Tab-separated table of C-alpha atoms in Angstrom:
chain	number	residue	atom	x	y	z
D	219	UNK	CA	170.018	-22.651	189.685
D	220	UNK	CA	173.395	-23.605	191.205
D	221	UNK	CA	173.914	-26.651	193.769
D	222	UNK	CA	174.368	-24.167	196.326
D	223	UNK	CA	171.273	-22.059	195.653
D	224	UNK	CA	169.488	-25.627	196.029
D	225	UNK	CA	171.042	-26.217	199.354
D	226	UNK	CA	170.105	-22.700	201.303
D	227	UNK	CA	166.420	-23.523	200.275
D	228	UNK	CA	166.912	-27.094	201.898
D	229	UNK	CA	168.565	-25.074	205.027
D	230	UNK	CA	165.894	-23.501	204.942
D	231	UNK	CA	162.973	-26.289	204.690
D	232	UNK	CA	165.320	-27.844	207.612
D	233	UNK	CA	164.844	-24.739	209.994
D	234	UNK	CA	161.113	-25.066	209.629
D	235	UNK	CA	160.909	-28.766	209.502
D	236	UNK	CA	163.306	-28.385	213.231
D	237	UNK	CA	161.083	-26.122	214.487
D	238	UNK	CA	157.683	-27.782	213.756
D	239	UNK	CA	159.407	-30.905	215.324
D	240	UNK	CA	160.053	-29.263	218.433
D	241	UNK	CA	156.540	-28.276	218.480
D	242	UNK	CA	155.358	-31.486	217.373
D	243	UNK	CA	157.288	-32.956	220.443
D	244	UNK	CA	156.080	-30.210	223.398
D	245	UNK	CA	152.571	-31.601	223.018
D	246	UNK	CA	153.688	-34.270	223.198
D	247	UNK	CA	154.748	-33.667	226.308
D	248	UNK	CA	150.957	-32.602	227.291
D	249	UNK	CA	149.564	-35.727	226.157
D	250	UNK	CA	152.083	-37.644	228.411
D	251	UNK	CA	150.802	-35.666	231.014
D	252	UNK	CA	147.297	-36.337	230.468
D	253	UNK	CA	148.291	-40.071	230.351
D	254	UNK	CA	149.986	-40.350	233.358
D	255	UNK	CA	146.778	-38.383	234.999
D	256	UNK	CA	144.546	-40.833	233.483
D	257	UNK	CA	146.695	-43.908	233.871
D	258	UNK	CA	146.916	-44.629	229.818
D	259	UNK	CA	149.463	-45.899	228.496
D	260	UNK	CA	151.992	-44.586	226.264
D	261	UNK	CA	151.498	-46.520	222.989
D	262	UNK	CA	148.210	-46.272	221.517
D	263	UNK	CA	148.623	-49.150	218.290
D	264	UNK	CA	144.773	-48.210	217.081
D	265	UNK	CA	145.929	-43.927	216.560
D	266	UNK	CA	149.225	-44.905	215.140
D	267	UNK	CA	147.789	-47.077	212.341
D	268	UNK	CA	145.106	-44.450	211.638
D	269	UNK	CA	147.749	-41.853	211.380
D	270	UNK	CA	149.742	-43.928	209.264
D	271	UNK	CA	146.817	-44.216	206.602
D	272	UNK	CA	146.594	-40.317	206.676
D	273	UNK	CA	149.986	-40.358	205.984
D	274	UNK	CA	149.918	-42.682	203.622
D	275	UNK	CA	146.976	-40.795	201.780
D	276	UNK	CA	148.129	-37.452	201.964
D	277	UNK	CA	151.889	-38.778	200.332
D	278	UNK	CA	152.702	-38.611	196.103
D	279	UNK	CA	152.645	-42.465	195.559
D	280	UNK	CA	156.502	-41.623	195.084
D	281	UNK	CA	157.388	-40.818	198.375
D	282	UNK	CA	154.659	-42.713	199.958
D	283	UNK	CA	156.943	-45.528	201.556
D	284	UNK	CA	159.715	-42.858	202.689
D	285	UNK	CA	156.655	-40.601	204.413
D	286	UNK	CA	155.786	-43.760	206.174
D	287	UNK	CA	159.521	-44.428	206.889
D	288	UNK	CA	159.728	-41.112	208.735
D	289	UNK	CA	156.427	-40.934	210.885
D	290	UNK	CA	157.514	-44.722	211.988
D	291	UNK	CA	160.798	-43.147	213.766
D	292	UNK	CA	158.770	-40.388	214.814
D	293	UNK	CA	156.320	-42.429	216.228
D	294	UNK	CA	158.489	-43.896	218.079
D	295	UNK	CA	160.537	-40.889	219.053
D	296	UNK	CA	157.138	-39.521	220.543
D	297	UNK	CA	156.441	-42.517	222.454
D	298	UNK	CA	160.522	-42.548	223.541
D	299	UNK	CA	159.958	-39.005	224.817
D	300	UNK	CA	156.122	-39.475	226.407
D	301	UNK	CA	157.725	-42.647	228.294
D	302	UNK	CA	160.686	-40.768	229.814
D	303	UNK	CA	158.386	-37.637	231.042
D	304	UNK	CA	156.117	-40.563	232.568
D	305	UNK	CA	159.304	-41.597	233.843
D	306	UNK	CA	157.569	-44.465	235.471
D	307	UNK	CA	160.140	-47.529	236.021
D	308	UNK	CA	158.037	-50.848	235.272
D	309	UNK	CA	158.226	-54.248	237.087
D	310	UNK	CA	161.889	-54.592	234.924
D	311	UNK	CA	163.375	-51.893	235.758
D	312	UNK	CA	162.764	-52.083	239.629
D	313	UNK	CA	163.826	-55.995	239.099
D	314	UNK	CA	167.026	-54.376	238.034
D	315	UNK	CA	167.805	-51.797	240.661
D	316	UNK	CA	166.986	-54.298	243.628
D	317	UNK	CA	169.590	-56.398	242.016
D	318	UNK	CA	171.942	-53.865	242.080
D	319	UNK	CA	171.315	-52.845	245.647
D	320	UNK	CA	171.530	-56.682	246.903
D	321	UNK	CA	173.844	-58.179	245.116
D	322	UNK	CA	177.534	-58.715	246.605
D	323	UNK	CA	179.794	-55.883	245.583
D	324	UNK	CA	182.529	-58.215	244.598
D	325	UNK	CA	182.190	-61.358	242.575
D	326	UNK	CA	182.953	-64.369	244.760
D	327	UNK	CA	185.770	-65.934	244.234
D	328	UNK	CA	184.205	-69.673	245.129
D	329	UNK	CA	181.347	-71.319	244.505
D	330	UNK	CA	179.880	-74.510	243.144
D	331	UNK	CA	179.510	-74.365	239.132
D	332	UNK	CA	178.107	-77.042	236.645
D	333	UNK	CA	179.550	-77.146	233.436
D	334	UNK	CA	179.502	-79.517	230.260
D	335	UNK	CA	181.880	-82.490	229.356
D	336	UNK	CA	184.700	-83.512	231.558
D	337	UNK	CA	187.900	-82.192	233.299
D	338	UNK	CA	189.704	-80.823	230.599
D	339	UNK	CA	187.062	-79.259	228.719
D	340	UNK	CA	187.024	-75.265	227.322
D	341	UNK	CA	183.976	-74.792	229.876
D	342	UNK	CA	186.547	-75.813	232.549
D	343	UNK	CA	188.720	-73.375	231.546
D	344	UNK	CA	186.818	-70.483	231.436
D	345	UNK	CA	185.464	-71.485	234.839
D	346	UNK	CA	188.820	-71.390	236.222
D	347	UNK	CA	188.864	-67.936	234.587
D	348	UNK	CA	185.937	-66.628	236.489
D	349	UNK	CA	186.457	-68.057	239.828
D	350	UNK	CA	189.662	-68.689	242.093
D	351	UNK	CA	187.868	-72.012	243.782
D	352	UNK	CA	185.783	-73.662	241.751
D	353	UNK	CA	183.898	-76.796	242.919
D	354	UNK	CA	183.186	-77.963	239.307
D	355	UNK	CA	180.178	-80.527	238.669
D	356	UNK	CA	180.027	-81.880	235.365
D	357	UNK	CA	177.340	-82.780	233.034
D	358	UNK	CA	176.973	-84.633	229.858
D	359	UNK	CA	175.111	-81.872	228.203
D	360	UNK	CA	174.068	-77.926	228.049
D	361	UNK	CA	170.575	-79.102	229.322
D	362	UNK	CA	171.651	-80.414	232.493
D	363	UNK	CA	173.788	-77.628	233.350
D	364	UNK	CA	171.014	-75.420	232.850
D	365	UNK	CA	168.623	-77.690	234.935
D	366	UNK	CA	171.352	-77.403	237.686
D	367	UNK	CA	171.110	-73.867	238.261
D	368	UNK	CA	167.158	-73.826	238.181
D	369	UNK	CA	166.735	-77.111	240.535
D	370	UNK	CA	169.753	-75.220	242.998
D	371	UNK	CA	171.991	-77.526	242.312
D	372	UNK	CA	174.712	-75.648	241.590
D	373	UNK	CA	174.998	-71.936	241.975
D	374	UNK	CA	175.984	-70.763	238.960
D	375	UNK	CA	176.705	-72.691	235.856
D	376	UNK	CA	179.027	-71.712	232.708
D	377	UNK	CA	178.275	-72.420	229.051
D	378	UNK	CA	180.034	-71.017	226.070
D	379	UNK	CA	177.293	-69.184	223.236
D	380	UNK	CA	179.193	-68.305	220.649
D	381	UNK	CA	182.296	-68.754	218.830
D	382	UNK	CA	184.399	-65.797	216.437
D	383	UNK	CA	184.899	-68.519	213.599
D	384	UNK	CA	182.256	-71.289	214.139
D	385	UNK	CA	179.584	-68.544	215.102
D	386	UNK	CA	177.071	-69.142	217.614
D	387	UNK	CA	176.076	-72.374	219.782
D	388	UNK	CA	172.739	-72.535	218.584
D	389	UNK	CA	171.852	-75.578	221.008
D	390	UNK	CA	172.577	-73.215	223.620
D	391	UNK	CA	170.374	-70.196	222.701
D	392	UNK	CA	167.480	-73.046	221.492
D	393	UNK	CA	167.885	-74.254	225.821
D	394	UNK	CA	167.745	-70.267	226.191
D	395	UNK	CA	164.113	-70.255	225.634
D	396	UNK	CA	162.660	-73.146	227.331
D	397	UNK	CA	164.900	-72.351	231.054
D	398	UNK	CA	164.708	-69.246	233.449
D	399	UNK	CA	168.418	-68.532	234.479
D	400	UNK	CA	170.376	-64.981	234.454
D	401	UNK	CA	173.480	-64.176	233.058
D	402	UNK	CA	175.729	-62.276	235.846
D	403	UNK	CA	179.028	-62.375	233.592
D	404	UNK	CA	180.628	-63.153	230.346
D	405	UNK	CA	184.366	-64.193	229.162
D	406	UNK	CA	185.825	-64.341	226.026
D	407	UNK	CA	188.631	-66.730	225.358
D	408	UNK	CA	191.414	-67.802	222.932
D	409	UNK	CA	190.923	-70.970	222.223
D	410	UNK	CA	193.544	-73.288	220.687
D	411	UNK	CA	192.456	-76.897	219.211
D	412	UNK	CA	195.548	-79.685	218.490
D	413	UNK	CA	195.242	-82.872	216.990
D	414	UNK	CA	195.657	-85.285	219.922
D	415	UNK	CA	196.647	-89.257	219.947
D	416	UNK	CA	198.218	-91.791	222.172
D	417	UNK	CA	202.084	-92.038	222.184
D	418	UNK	CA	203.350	-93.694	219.217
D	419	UNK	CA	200.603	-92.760	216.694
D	420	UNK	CA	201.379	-90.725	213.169
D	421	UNK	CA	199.352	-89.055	211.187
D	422	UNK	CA	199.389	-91.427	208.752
D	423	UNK	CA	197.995	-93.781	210.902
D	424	UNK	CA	195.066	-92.071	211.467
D	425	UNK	CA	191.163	-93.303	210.501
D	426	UNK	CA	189.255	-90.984	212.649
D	427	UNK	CA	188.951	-87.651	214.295
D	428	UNK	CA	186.710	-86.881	217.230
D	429	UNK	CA	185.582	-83.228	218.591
D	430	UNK	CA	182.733	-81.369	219.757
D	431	UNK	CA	180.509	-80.043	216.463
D	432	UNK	CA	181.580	-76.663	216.880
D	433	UNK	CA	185.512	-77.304	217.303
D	434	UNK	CA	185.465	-79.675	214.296
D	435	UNK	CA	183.883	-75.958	212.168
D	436	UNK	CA	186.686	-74.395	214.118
D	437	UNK	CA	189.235	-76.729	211.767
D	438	UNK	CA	187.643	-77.260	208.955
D	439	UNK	CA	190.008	-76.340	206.520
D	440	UNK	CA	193.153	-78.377	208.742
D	441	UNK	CA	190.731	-81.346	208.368
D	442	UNK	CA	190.015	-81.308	204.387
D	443	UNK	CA	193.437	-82.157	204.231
D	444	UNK	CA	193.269	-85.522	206.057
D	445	UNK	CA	192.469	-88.436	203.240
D	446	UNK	CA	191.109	-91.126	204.317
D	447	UNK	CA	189.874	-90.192	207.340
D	448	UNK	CA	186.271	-89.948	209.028
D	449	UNK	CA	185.568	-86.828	211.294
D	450	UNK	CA	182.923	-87.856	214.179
D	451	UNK	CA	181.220	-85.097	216.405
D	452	UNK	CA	180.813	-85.854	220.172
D	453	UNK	CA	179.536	-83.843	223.181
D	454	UNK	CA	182.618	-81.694	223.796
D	455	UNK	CA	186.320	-81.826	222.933
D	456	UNK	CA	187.489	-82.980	226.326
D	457	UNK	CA	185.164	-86.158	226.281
D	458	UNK	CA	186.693	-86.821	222.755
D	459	UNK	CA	190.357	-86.437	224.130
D	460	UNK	CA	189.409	-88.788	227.356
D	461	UNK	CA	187.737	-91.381	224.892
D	462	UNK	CA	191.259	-91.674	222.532
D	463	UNK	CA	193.181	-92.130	226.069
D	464	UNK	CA	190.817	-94.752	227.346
D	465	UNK	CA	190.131	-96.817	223.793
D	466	UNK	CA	192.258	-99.389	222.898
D	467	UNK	CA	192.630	-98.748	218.953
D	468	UNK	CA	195.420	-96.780	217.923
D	469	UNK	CA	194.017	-94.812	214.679
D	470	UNK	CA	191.690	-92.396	216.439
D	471	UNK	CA	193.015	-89.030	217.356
D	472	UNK	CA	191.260	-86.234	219.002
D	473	UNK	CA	191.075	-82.289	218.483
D	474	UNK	CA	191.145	-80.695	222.004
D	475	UNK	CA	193.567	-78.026	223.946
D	476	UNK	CA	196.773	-78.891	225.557
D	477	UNK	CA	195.457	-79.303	228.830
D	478	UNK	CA	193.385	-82.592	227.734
D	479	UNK	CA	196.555	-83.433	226.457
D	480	UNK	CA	198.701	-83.203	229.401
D	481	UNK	CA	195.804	-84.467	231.483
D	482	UNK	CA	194.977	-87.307	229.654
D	483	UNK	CA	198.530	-88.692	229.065
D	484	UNK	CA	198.283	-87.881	224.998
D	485	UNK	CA	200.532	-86.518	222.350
D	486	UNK	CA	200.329	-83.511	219.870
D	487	UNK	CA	201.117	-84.543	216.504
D	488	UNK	CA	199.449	-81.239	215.131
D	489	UNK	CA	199.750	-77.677	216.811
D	490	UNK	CA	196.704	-75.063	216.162
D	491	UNK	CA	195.021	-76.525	213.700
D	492	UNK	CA	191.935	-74.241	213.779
D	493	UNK	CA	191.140	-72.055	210.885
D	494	UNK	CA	192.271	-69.045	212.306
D	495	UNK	CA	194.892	-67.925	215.125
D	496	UNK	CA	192.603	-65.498	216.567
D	497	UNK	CA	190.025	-68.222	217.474
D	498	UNK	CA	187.645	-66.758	220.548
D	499	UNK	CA	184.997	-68.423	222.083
D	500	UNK	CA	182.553	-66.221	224.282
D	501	UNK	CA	181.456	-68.051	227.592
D	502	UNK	CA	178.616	-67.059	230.027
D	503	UNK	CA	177.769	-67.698	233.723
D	504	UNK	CA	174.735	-68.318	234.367
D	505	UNK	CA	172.375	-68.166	237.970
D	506	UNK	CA	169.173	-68.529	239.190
D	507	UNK	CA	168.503	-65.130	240.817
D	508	UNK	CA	169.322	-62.032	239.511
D	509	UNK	CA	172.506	-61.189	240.501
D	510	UNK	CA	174.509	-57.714	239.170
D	511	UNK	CA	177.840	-56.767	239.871
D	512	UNK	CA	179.443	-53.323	239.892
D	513	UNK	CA	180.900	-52.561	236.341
D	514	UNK	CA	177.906	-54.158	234.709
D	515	UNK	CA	177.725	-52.502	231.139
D	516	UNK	CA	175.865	-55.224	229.018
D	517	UNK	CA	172.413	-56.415	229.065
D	518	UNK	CA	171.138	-59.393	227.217
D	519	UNK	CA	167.135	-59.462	225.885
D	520	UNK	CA	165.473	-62.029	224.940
D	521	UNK	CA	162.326	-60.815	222.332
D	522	UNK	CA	159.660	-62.481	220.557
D	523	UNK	CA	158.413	-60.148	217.470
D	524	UNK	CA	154.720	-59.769	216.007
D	525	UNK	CA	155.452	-61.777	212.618
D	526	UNK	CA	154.565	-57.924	210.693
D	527	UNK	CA	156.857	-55.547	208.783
D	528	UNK	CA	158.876	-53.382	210.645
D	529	UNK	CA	158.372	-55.492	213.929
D	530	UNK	CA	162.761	-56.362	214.190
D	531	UNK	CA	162.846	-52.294	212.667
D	532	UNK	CA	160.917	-50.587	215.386
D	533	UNK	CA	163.031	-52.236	217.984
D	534	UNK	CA	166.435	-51.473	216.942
D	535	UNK	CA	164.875	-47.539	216.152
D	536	UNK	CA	164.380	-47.645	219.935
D	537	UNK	CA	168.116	-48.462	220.483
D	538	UNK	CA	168.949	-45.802	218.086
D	539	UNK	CA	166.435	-42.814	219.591
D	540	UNK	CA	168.404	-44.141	222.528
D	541	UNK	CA	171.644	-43.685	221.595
D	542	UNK	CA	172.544	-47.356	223.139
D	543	UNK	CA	174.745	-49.487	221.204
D	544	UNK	CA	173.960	-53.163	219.947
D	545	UNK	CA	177.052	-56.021	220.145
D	546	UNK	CA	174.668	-59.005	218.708
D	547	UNK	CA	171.589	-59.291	217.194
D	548	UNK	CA	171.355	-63.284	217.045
D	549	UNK	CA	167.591	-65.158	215.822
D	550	UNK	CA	166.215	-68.811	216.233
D	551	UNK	CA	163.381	-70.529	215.136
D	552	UNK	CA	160.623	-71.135	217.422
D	553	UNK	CA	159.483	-74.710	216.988
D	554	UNK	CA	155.268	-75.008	216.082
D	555	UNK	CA	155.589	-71.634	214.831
D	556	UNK	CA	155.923	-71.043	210.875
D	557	UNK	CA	158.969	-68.496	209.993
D	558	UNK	CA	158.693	-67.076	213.695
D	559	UNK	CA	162.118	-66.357	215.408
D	560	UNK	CA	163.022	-65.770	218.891
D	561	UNK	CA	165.913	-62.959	218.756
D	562	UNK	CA	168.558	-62.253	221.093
D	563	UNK	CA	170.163	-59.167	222.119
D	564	UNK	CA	173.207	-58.182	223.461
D	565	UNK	CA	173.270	-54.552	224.188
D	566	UNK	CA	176.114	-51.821	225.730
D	567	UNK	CA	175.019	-49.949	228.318
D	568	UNK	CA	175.709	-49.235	232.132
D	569	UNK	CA	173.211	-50.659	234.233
D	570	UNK	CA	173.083	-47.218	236.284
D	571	UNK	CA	172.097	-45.479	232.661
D	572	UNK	CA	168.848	-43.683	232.905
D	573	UNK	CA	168.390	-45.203	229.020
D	574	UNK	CA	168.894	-48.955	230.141
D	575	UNK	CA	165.326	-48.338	232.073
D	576	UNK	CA	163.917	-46.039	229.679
D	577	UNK	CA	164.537	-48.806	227.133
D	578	UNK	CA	163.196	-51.553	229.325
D	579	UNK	CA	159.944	-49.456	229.866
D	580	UNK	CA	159.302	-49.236	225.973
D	581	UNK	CA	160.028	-52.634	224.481
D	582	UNK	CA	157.227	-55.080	226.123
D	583	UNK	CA	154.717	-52.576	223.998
D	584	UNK	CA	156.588	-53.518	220.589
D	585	UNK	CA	156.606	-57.751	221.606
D	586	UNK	CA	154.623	-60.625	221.850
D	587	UNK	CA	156.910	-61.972	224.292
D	588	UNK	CA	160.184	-60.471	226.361
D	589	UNK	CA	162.749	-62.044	229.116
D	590	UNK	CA	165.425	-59.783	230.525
D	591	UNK	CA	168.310	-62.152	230.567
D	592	UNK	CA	170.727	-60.227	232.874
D	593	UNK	CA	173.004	-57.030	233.162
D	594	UNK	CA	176.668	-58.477	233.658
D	595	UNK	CA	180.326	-57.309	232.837
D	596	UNK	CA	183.029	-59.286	230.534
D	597	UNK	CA	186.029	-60.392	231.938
D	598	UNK	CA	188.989	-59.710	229.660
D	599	UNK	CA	190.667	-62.036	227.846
């Protein structure tokens, strides 16, 4: 036979195969019918598995692992479709759309925010970013700034999560888990780090270099070049640059932006010393209520997976039956538990999207544990 002869019999094992799925799918339409009559819900684990054996049975051992490949994403294509006929919202989903109908329709442009470290500092600077008047409270650590915005402290707090050379902030998404706290925006910044010392200094003179952990990955390679010379993390660049000003030796030098510089009476002896010139770090703000803005078109999940096969697979098939696009896919260890993970998601979708609640409707079935983090926008940088 020729290739092509091969191909019009596939074409035509497709047509059937299309049509027997469309069949497959109108009942289930009358079983979501009969569920929403009877109050059942959509996913029913014990008939899945069963099927799956069937499947499994009635496979060549060859193909046994693709069969079960396929009736997983039609599984959950089924369920998908049975959960949109239902087309019942869930405690989520109306969570959501009060948001949306009492929240502000502009973001203010004052407020009272908490951030980390001292004037100065990167969280500073994307505060200024996201508000016009800022009353900034500082706080010696992420912990406290998230404690803030729970204990009404401050209204809204700002923390940065990840970084586009150092990665993410894992202390931050470890605090993620243990707080209750929305995210109403996000900002991604350029960020610059210089080598900072008191006027006078050289590089030469140097015995020490202080940063925040994730600035000091940020220059790695500038500081392999320094001989002699003992790197030292500290809680945040700022606090670094303010400690140099205030000590009295004149060998320590700090990596930290311009603005410590000029603020702190300092001197650059080395320009952009991070890794890369496109250096971005990704802030959040953070509240206590629920709070969505016009324009909001991510959402940010926070799941807790069955420790099974195919637990991370048949989440992200939902966001593919859905068509809704993933931006990070981030995981942490949950402490007690042995090779359990907490993962994060950061999805791309408008909040008014009739998938965002479609999605929100299906995922609690496939965890052990979920937390809608927030629906937000990202300023531009």
């Amino acid at each position: 036979m020729e290739i092509q002869d091969i191909r019009n019999e596939i074409d035509a094992i497709d047509r059937e195969l299309v049509n027997l799925f469309a069949r497959r799918m109108d009942i289930c339409s009358e079983i979501a019918s009969l569920k929403k009559e009877k109050h059942l819900p959509v996913y029913d684990p014990e008939r899945e598995r069963r099927k799956l054996k069937e499947i499994a049975d009635m496979s060549p051992s060859e193909l046994r692992d693709y069969s079960l490949l396929l009736y997983s994403l039609i599984f959950e294509l089924s369920r998908s479709y049975q959960n949109r006929l239902i087309g019942e919202a869930g405690e989520i989903a109306e969570k959501i759309q009060r948001a949306v109908e009492n929240t502000d329709k502009l973001f203010p442009e004052s407020a009272t925010v908490a951030c980390q470290g001292v004037e100065g500092s990167n969280s500073q600077a994307a505060c200024d970013r996201l508000f016009r008047h800022a009353n900034i409270m500082y706080f010696s650590d992420f912990e406290s700034v998230f404690s803030a915005i729970e204990k009404g402290l401050c209204r809204y707090g700002v923390v940065p999560v990840e970084n586009s050379t150092a990665g993410s902030v894992n202390s931050v998404y470890d605090l993620m888990t243990h707080h209750n706290f929305s995210i109403v925006r996000s900002i991604r910044m350029k960020v610059e780090h210089n080598l900072l010392t008191k006027p006078g200094v050289s590089l030469s003179d140097i015995r020490e270099v202080y940063s925040h952990e994730q600035a000091i990955s940020q220059c790695s390679d500038f500081l392999r070049t320094l001989k002699n010379v003992k790197v030292i993390p500290c809680e945040n660049t700022a606090v670094a640059a303010k400690m140099v000003a205030e000590s009295e030796r004149n060998d320590i030098a700090a990596l930290a932006s311009r603005s410590c510089m000029k603020y702190y009476g300092l001197k650059c002896i080395e320009s952009s010393v991070q890794n890369t010139r496109n250096n971005y770090t990704r802030f959040i703000c953070i509240s206590k209520d629920t709070e969505i803005y016009p324009g909001a078109d991510r959402t940010s999940l926070m799941l807790t997976l069955p420790h099974e096969p195919g637990s991370l697979y048949r989440v992200l098939a939902k966001l593919n039956a859905l068509n809704i696009n993933l931006n990070k896919l981030e995981s942490r260890p949950l402490p007690g538990r042995e090779f359990e993970f907490m993962f994060y998601f950061d999805i791309e979708t408008p909040v008014y999207s009739k998938r965002l609640p479609e999605l929100l409707s299906e995922l609690p079935d496939a965890c052990e544990e979920f937390h809608y983090l927030g629906s937000y926008s990202e300023v531009p940088s």
